Amino acid sequence: MGTSNKKPTFIDVFAGCGGMSLGFRAAGFDELLAIEKSEMAAATYYHNFIKRLEDPIKDTPPLMTTAGRGYREFRADNDTIPKLIVGELQ
């Protein structure tokens, strides 16, 4: 039997500022997605894991179109898969 070199993955639900994500990443996991309801916690998560910004007042995360869905998706530069969903999923 061969062994797979693929890393285990996780989704961080109720991500907050990303403490659990940090621990899983340090343990060798790949993060698929983070979900957070709080705008304030999600902003911290975004700056910690998606795009570190030198001036968070001038630079804001790119808003992806999710018209009528009640949540927003944020992606890393040139990434087609959302890395962070902010708001309530219904």
mmCIF file of N, CA and C in Angstrom:
data_model
loop_
_atom_site.group_PDB
_atom_site.id
_atom_site.type_symbol
_atom_site.label_atom_id
_atom_site.label_comp_id
_atom_site.label_asym_id
_atom_site.label_seq_id
_atom_site.Cartn_x
_atom_site.Cartn_y
_atom_site.Cartn_z
ATOM 1 N N MET A 1 0.829 -1.185 0.000
ATOM 2 C CA MET A 1 0.000 0.000 0.000
ATOM 3 C C MET A 1 0.872 1.246 0.000
ATOM 4 N N GLY A 2 0.554 2.167 -0.876
ATOM 5 C CA GLY A 2 1.280 3.430 -0.924
ATOM 6 C C GLY A 2 0.669 4.435 0.035
ATOM 7 N N THR A 3 1.450 5.389 0.413
ATOM 8 C CA THR A 3 0.944 6.442 1.290
ATOM 9 C C THR A 3 0.750 7.708 0.484
ATOM 10 N N SER A 4 -0.245 8.456 0.836
ATOM 11 C CA SER A 4 -0.543 9.707 0.149
ATOM 12 C C SER A 4 0.269 10.838 0.762
ATOM 13 N N ASN A 5 0.801 11.697 -0.089
ATOM 14 C CA ASN A 5 1.544 12.867 0.386
ATOM 15 C C ASN A 5 0.645 14.076 0.539
ATOM 16 N N LYS A 6 -0.644 13.902 0.315
ATOM 17 C CA LYS A 6 -1.593 15.011 0.403
ATOM 18 C C LYS A 6 -1.798 15.413 1.862
ATOM 19 N N LYS A 7 -1.748 16.730 2.109
ATOM 20 C CA LYS A 7 -1.952 17.237 3.459
ATOM 21 C C LYS A 7 -3.427 17.157 3.847
ATOM 22 N N PRO A 8 -3.704 16.964 5.127
ATOM 23 C CA PRO A 8 -5.096 17.042 5.576
ATOM 24 C C PRO A 8 -5.593 18.489 5.458
ATOM 25 N N THR A 9 -6.896 18.649 5.299
ATOM 26 C CA THR A 9 -7.485 19.978 5.140
ATOM 27 C C THR A 9 -8.494 20.253 6.248
ATOM 28 N N PHE A 10 -8.844 21.541 6.396
ATOM 29 C CA PHE A 10 -9.852 21.918 7.384
ATOM 30 C C PHE A 10 -10.596 23.166 6.928
ATOM 31 N N ILE A 11 -11.774 23.362 7.502
ATOM 32 C CA ILE A 11 -12.574 24.574 7.340
ATOM 33 C C ILE A 11 -12.756 25.157 8.727
ATOM 34 N N ASP A 12 -12.455 26.436 8.890
ATOM 35 C CA ASP A 12 -12.571 27.105 10.181
ATOM 36 C C ASP A 12 -13.917 27.825 10.255
ATOM 37 N N VAL A 13 -14.865 27.221 10.972
ATOM 38 C CA VAL A 13 -16.191 27.819 11.168
ATOM 39 C C VAL A 13 -16.154 28.566 12.490
ATOM 40 N N PHE A 14 -16.767 29.734 12.560
ATOM 41 C CA PHE A 14 -16.652 30.639 13.708
ATOM 42 C C PHE A 14 -15.175 30.995 13.878
ATOM 43 N N ALA A 15 -14.559 31.457 12.814
ATOM 44 C CA ALA A 15 -13.109 31.626 12.733
ATOM 45 C C ALA A 15 -12.535 32.682 13.668
ATOM 46 N N GLY A 16 -13.332 33.684 14.026
ATOM 47 C CA GLY A 16 -12.783 34.751 14.860
ATOM 48 C C GLY A 16 -11.608 35.399 14.157
ATOM 49 N N CYS A 17 -10.544 35.671 14.898
ATOM 50 C CA CYS A 17 -9.364 36.299 14.290
ATOM 51 C C CYS A 17 -8.393 35.260 13.748
ATOM 52 N N GLY A 18 -8.674 33.962 13.931
ATOM 53 C CA GLY A 18 -7.893 32.920 13.285
ATOM 54 C C GLY A 18 -6.992 32.093 14.170
ATOM 55 N N GLY A 19 -7.234 32.045 15.465
ATOM 56 C CA GLY A 19 -6.385 31.266 16.367
ATOM 57 C C GLY A 19 -6.354 29.787 16.040
ATOM 58 N N MET A 20 -7.520 29.205 15.771
ATOM 59 C CA MET A 20 -7.563 27.785 15.434
ATOM 60 C C MET A 20 -6.898 27.541 14.083
ATOM 61 N N SER A 21 -7.110 28.436 13.141
ATOM 62 C CA SER A 21 -6.465 28.310 11.833
ATOM 63 C C SER A 21 -4.951 28.303 11.982
ATOM 64 N N LEU A 22 -4.445 29.171 12.821
ATOM 65 C CA LEU A 22 -3.002 29.244 13.055
ATOM 66 C C LEU A 22 -2.469 27.919 13.592
ATOM 67 N N GLY A 23 -3.191 27.328 14.544
ATOM 68 C CA GLY A 23 -2.783 26.051 15.108
ATOM 69 C C GLY A 23 -2.808 24.920 14.103
ATOM 70 N N PHE A 24 -3.881 24.842 13.314
ATOM 71 C CA PHE A 24 -3.967 23.792 12.301
ATOM 72 C C PHE A 24 -2.890 23.970 11.229
ATOM 73 N N ARG A 25 -2.640 25.216 10.822
ATOM 74 C CA ARG A 25 -1.587 25.454 9.832
ATOM 75 C C ARG A 25 -0.224 25.039 10.378
ATOM 76 N N ALA A 26 0.024 25.342 11.646
ATOM 77 C CA ALA A 26 1.297 24.959 12.269
ATOM 78 C C ALA A 26 1.442 23.441 12.349
ATOM 79 N N ALA A 27 0.308 22.729 12.421
ATOM 80 C CA ALA A 27 0.324 21.266 12.487
ATOM 81 C C ALA A 27 0.407 20.624 11.100
ATOM 82 N N GLY A 28 0.445 21.450 10.041
ATOM 83 C CA GLY A 28 0.626 20.923 8.698
ATOM 84 C C GLY A 28 -0.628 20.771 7.869
ATOM 85 N N PHE A 29 -1.755 21.305 8.347
ATOM 86 C CA PHE A 29 -3.013 21.225 7.596
ATOM 87 C C PHE A 29 -3.090 22.357 6.573
ATOM 88 N N ASP A 30 -3.861 22.147 5.516
ATOM 89 C CA ASP A 30 -4.181 23.190 4.538
ATOM 90 C C ASP A 30 -5.594 23.675 4.801
ATOM 91 N N GLU A 31 -5.761 24.982 4.874
ATOM 92 C CA GLU A 31 -7.083 25.565 5.131
ATOM 93 C C GLU A 31 -7.833 25.741 3.821
ATOM 94 N N LEU A 32 -9.070 25.287 3.801
ATOM 95 C CA LEU A 32 -9.913 25.452 2.624
ATOM 96 C C LEU A 32 -10.707 26.745 2.682
ATOM 97 N N LEU A 33 -11.216 27.087 3.871
ATOM 98 C CA LEU A 33 -12.146 28.204 3.990
ATOM 99 C C LEU A 33 -12.303 28.593 5.443
ATOM 100 N N ALA A 34 -12.554 29.865 5.689
ATOM 101 C CA ALA A 34 -12.909 30.355 7.019
ATOM 102 C C ALA A 34 -14.256 31.072 6.925
ATOM 103 N N ILE A 35 -15.074 30.912 7.945
ATOM 104 C CA ILE A 35 -16.385 31.555 7.995
ATOM 105 C C ILE A 35 -16.492 32.290 9.322
ATOM 106 N N GLU A 36 -16.878 33.568 9.276
ATOM 107 C CA GLU A 36 -17.006 34.380 10.481
ATOM 108 C C GLU A 36 -18.160 35.355 10.317
ATOM 109 N N LYS A 37 -19.000 35.474 11.315
ATOM 110 C CA LYS A 37 -20.155 36.374 11.283
ATOM 111 C C LYS A 37 -19.764 37.814 11.619
ATOM 112 N N SER A 38 -18.875 37.994 12.582
ATOM 113 C CA SER A 38 -18.500 39.329 13.056
ATOM 114 C C SER A 38 -17.589 40.045 12.060
ATOM 115 N N GLU A 39 -18.006 41.228 11.638
ATOM 116 C CA GLU A 39 -17.195 42.037 10.717
ATOM 117 C C GLU A 39 -15.833 42.369 11.332
ATOM 118 N N MET A 40 -15.815 42.689 12.621
ATOM 119 C CA MET A 40 -14.572 43.085 13.279
ATOM 120 C C MET A 40 -13.579 41.919 13.347
ATOM 121 N N ALA A 41 -14.051 40.761 13.763
ATOM 122 C CA ALA A 41 -13.176 39.585 13.829
ATOM 123 C C ALA A 41 -12.721 39.183 12.431
ATOM 124 N N ALA A 42 -13.625 39.256 11.464
ATOM 125 C CA ALA A 42 -13.280 38.889 10.092
ATOM 126 C C ALA A 42 -12.222 39.825 9.510
ATOM 127 N N ALA A 43 -12.291 41.105 9.855
ATOM 128 C CA ALA A 43 -11.279 42.055 9.381
ATOM 129 C C ALA A 43 -9.903 41.676 9.924
ATOM 130 N N THR A 44 -9.845 41.263 11.187
ATOM 131 C CA THR A 44 -8.578 40.824 11.773
ATOM 132 C C THR A 44 -8.088 39.559 11.091
ATOM 133 N N TYR A 45 -8.984 38.613 10.865
ATOM 134 C CA TYR A 45 -8.624 37.377 10.168
ATOM 135 C C TYR A 45 -8.065 37.699 8.785
ATOM 136 N N TYR A 46 -8.750 38.571 8.058
ATOM 137 C CA TYR A 46 -8.324 38.956 6.702
ATOM 138 C C TYR A 46 -6.894 39.498 6.725
ATOM 139 N N HIS A 47 -6.627 40.383 7.652
ATOM 140 C CA HIS A 47 -5.299 40.999 7.720
ATOM 141 C C HIS A 47 -4.236 40.013 8.203
ATOM 142 N N ASN A 48 -4.619 39.017 9.002
ATOM 143 C CA ASN A 48 -3.659 38.032 9.495
ATOM 144 C C ASN A 48 -3.327 36.954 8.469
ATOM 145 N N PHE A 49 -4.306 36.552 7.656
ATOM 146 C CA PHE A 49 -4.119 35.364 6.827
ATOM 147 C C PHE A 49 -4.269 35.560 5.332
ATOM 148 N N ILE A 50 -5.038 36.533 4.900
ATOM 149 C CA ILE A 50 -5.280 36.665 3.464
ATOM 150 C C ILE A 50 -4.366 37.710 2.843
ATOM 151 N N LYS A 51 -4.356 38.875 3.400
ATOM 152 C CA LYS A 51 -3.509 39.925 2.854
ATOM 153 C C LYS A 51 -3.097 40.858 3.980
ATOM 154 N N ARG A 52 -1.826 40.842 4.277
ATOM 155 C CA ARG A 52 -1.322 41.749 5.307
ATOM 156 C C ARG A 52 -1.198 43.140 4.697
ATOM 157 N N LEU A 53 -1.866 44.076 5.311
ATOM 158 C CA LEU A 53 -1.881 45.437 4.791
ATOM 159 C C LEU A 53 -1.113 46.366 5.724
ATOM 160 N N GLU A 54 -0.340 47.264 5.112
ATOM 161 C CA GLU A 54 0.417 48.208 5.926
ATOM 162 C C GLU A 54 -0.482 49.306 6.474
ATOM 163 N N ASP A 55 -1.458 49.720 5.713
ATOM 164 C CA ASP A 55 -2.353 50.789 6.149
ATOM 165 C C ASP A 55 -3.794 50.329 5.981
ATOM 166 N N PRO A 56 -4.379 49.684 7.031
ATOM 167 C CA PRO A 56 -5.734 49.143 6.881
ATOM 168 C C PRO A 56 -6.802 50.209 6.687
ATOM 169 N N ILE A 57 -6.495 51.462 6.991
ATOM 170 C CA ILE A 57 -7.491 52.521 6.792
ATOM 171 C C ILE A 57 -7.611 52.859 5.312
ATOM 172 N N LYS A 58 -6.482 52.921 4.599
ATOM 173 C CA LYS A 58 -6.501 53.245 3.171
ATOM 174 C C LYS A 58 -6.833 52.030 2.325
ATOM 175 N N ASP A 59 -6.312 50.870 2.697
ATOM 176 C CA ASP A 59 -6.490 49.647 1.915
ATOM 177 C C ASP A 59 -7.623 48.821 2.513
ATOM 178 N N THR A 60 -8.605 48.504 1.704
ATOM 179 C CA THR A 60 -9.709 47.678 2.180
ATOM 180 C C THR A 60 -9.756 46.388 1.369
ATOM 181 N N PRO A 61 -10.273 45.309 1.947
ATOM 182 C CA PRO A 61 -10.339 44.045 1.220
ATOM 183 C C PRO A 61 -11.212 44.161 -0.020
ATOM 184 N N PRO A 62 -10.880 43.420 -1.082
ATOM 185 C CA PRO A 62 -11.717 43.448 -2.284
ATOM 186 C C PRO A 62 -13.049 42.755 -2.022
ATOM 187 N N LEU A 63 -14.128 43.435 -2.271
ATOM 188 C CA LEU A 63 -15.464 42.886 -2.048
ATOM 189 C C LEU A 63 -15.884 42.082 -3.269
ATOM 190 N N MET A 64 -16.198 40.825 -3.063
ATOM 191 C CA MET A 64 -16.665 39.980 -4.148
ATOM 192 C C MET A 64 -18.184 40.075 -4.232
ATOM 193 N N THR A 65 -18.733 39.954 -5.394
ATOM 194 C CA THR A 65 -20.169 40.091 -5.592
ATOM 195 C C THR A 65 -20.916 38.881 -5.044
ATOM 196 N N THR A 66 -21.772 39.138 -4.089
ATOM 197 C CA THR A 66 -22.673 38.110 -3.556
ATOM 198 C C THR A 66 -24.051 38.741 -3.370
ATOM 199 N N ALA A 67 -24.498 39.441 -4.377
ATOM 200 C CA ALA A 67 -25.732 40.222 -4.296
ATOM 201 C C ALA A 67 -26.901 39.376 -3.804
ATOM 202 N N GLY A 68 -27.567 39.889 -2.779
ATOM 203 C CA GLY A 68 -28.765 39.263 -2.266
ATOM 204 C C GLY A 68 -28.538 38.035 -1.408
ATOM 205 N N ARG A 69 -27.316 37.669 -1.146
ATOM 206 C CA ARG A 69 -27.060 36.458 -0.381
ATOM 207 C C ARG A 69 -26.885 36.716 1.115
ATOM 208 N N GLY A 70 -26.641 37.954 1.534
ATOM 209 C CA GLY A 70 -26.506 38.252 2.949
ATOM 210 C C GLY A 70 -25.119 38.010 3.513
ATOM 211 N N TYR A 71 -24.157 37.715 2.663
ATOM 212 C CA TYR A 71 -22.787 37.541 3.138
ATOM 213 C C TYR A 71 -21.822 38.046 2.068
ATOM 214 N N ARG A 72 -20.559 38.193 2.450
ATOM 215 C CA ARG A 72 -19.523 38.639 1.518
ATOM 216 C C ARG A 72 -18.410 37.602 1.468
ATOM 217 N N GLU A 73 -17.785 37.484 0.316
ATOM 218 C CA GLU A 73 -16.672 36.551 0.142
ATOM 219 C C GLU A 73 -15.411 37.344 -0.157
ATOM 220 N N PHE A 74 -14.308 36.931 0.448
ATOM 221 C CA PHE A 74 -13.018 37.555 0.187
ATOM 222 C C PHE A 74 -12.043 36.498 -0.289
ATOM 223 N N ARG A 75 -11.240 36.880 -1.259
ATOM 224 C CA ARG A 75 -10.270 35.970 -1.856
ATOM 225 C C ARG A 75 -8.878 36.600 -1.775
ATOM 226 N N ALA A 76 -7.876 35.750 -1.787
ATOM 227 C CA ALA A 76 -6.513 36.247 -1.920
ATOM 228 C C ALA A 76 -6.337 36.745 -3.359
ATOM 229 N N ASP A 77 -5.310 37.526 -3.601
ATOM 230 C CA ASP A 77 -5.055 38.045 -4.944
ATOM 231 C C ASP A 77 -5.018 36.917 -5.965
ATOM 232 N N ASN A 78 -5.721 37.106 -7.078
ATOM 233 C CA ASN A 78 -5.745 36.154 -8.193
ATOM 234 C C ASN A 78 -6.211 34.760 -7.798
ATOM 235 N N ASP A 79 -7.052 34.655 -6.799
ATOM 236 C CA ASP A 79 -7.564 33.358 -6.368
ATOM 237 C C ASP A 79 -9.048 33.288 -6.709
ATOM 238 N N THR A 80 -9.486 32.182 -7.256
ATOM 239 C CA THR A 80 -10.894 32.043 -7.633
ATOM 240 C C THR A 80 -11.737 31.437 -6.522
ATOM 241 N N ILE A 81 -11.095 30.863 -5.504
ATOM 242 C CA ILE A 81 -11.815 30.221 -4.410
ATOM 243 C C ILE A 81 -11.882 31.161 -3.219
ATOM 244 N N PRO A 82 -13.076 31.385 -2.634
ATOM 245 C CA PRO A 82 -13.149 32.244 -1.447
ATOM 246 C C PRO A 82 -12.334 31.657 -0.303
ATOM 247 N N LYS A 83 -11.646 32.515 0.414
ATOM 248 C CA LYS A 83 -10.872 32.094 1.580
ATOM 249 C C LYS A 83 -11.566 32.503 2.873
ATOM 250 N N LEU A 84 -12.464 33.488 2.785
ATOM 251 C CA LEU A 84 -13.164 33.984 3.967
ATOM 252 C C LEU A 84 -14.565 34.387 3.570
ATOM 253 N N ILE A 85 -15.549 33.905 4.332
ATOM 254 C CA ILE A 85 -16.934 34.332 4.142
ATOM 255 C C ILE A 85 -17.331 35.070 5.411
ATOM 256 N N VAL A 86 -17.876 36.283 5.230
ATOM 257 C CA VAL A 86 -18.271 37.124 6.367
ATOM 258 C C VAL A 86 -19.771 37.313 6.324
ATOM 259 N N GLY A 87 -20.437 36.993 7.411
ATOM 260 C CA GLY A 87 -21.882 37.167 7.525
ATOM 261 C C GLY A 87 -22.549 35.851 7.855
ATOM 262 N N GLU A 88 -23.865 35.857 7.777
ATOM 263 C CA GLU A 88 -24.641 34.653 8.100
ATOM 264 C C GLU A 88 -24.949 33.890 6.812
ATOM 265 N N LEU A 89 -24.700 32.611 6.850
ATOM 266 C CA LEU A 89 -25.064 31.752 5.725
ATOM 267 C C LEU A 89 -26.466 31.225 5.973
ATOM 268 N N GLN A 90 -27.298 31.299 4.954
ATOM 269 C CA GLN A 90 -28.687 30.895 5.149
ATOM 270 C C GLN A 90 -29.036 29.702 4.304
#
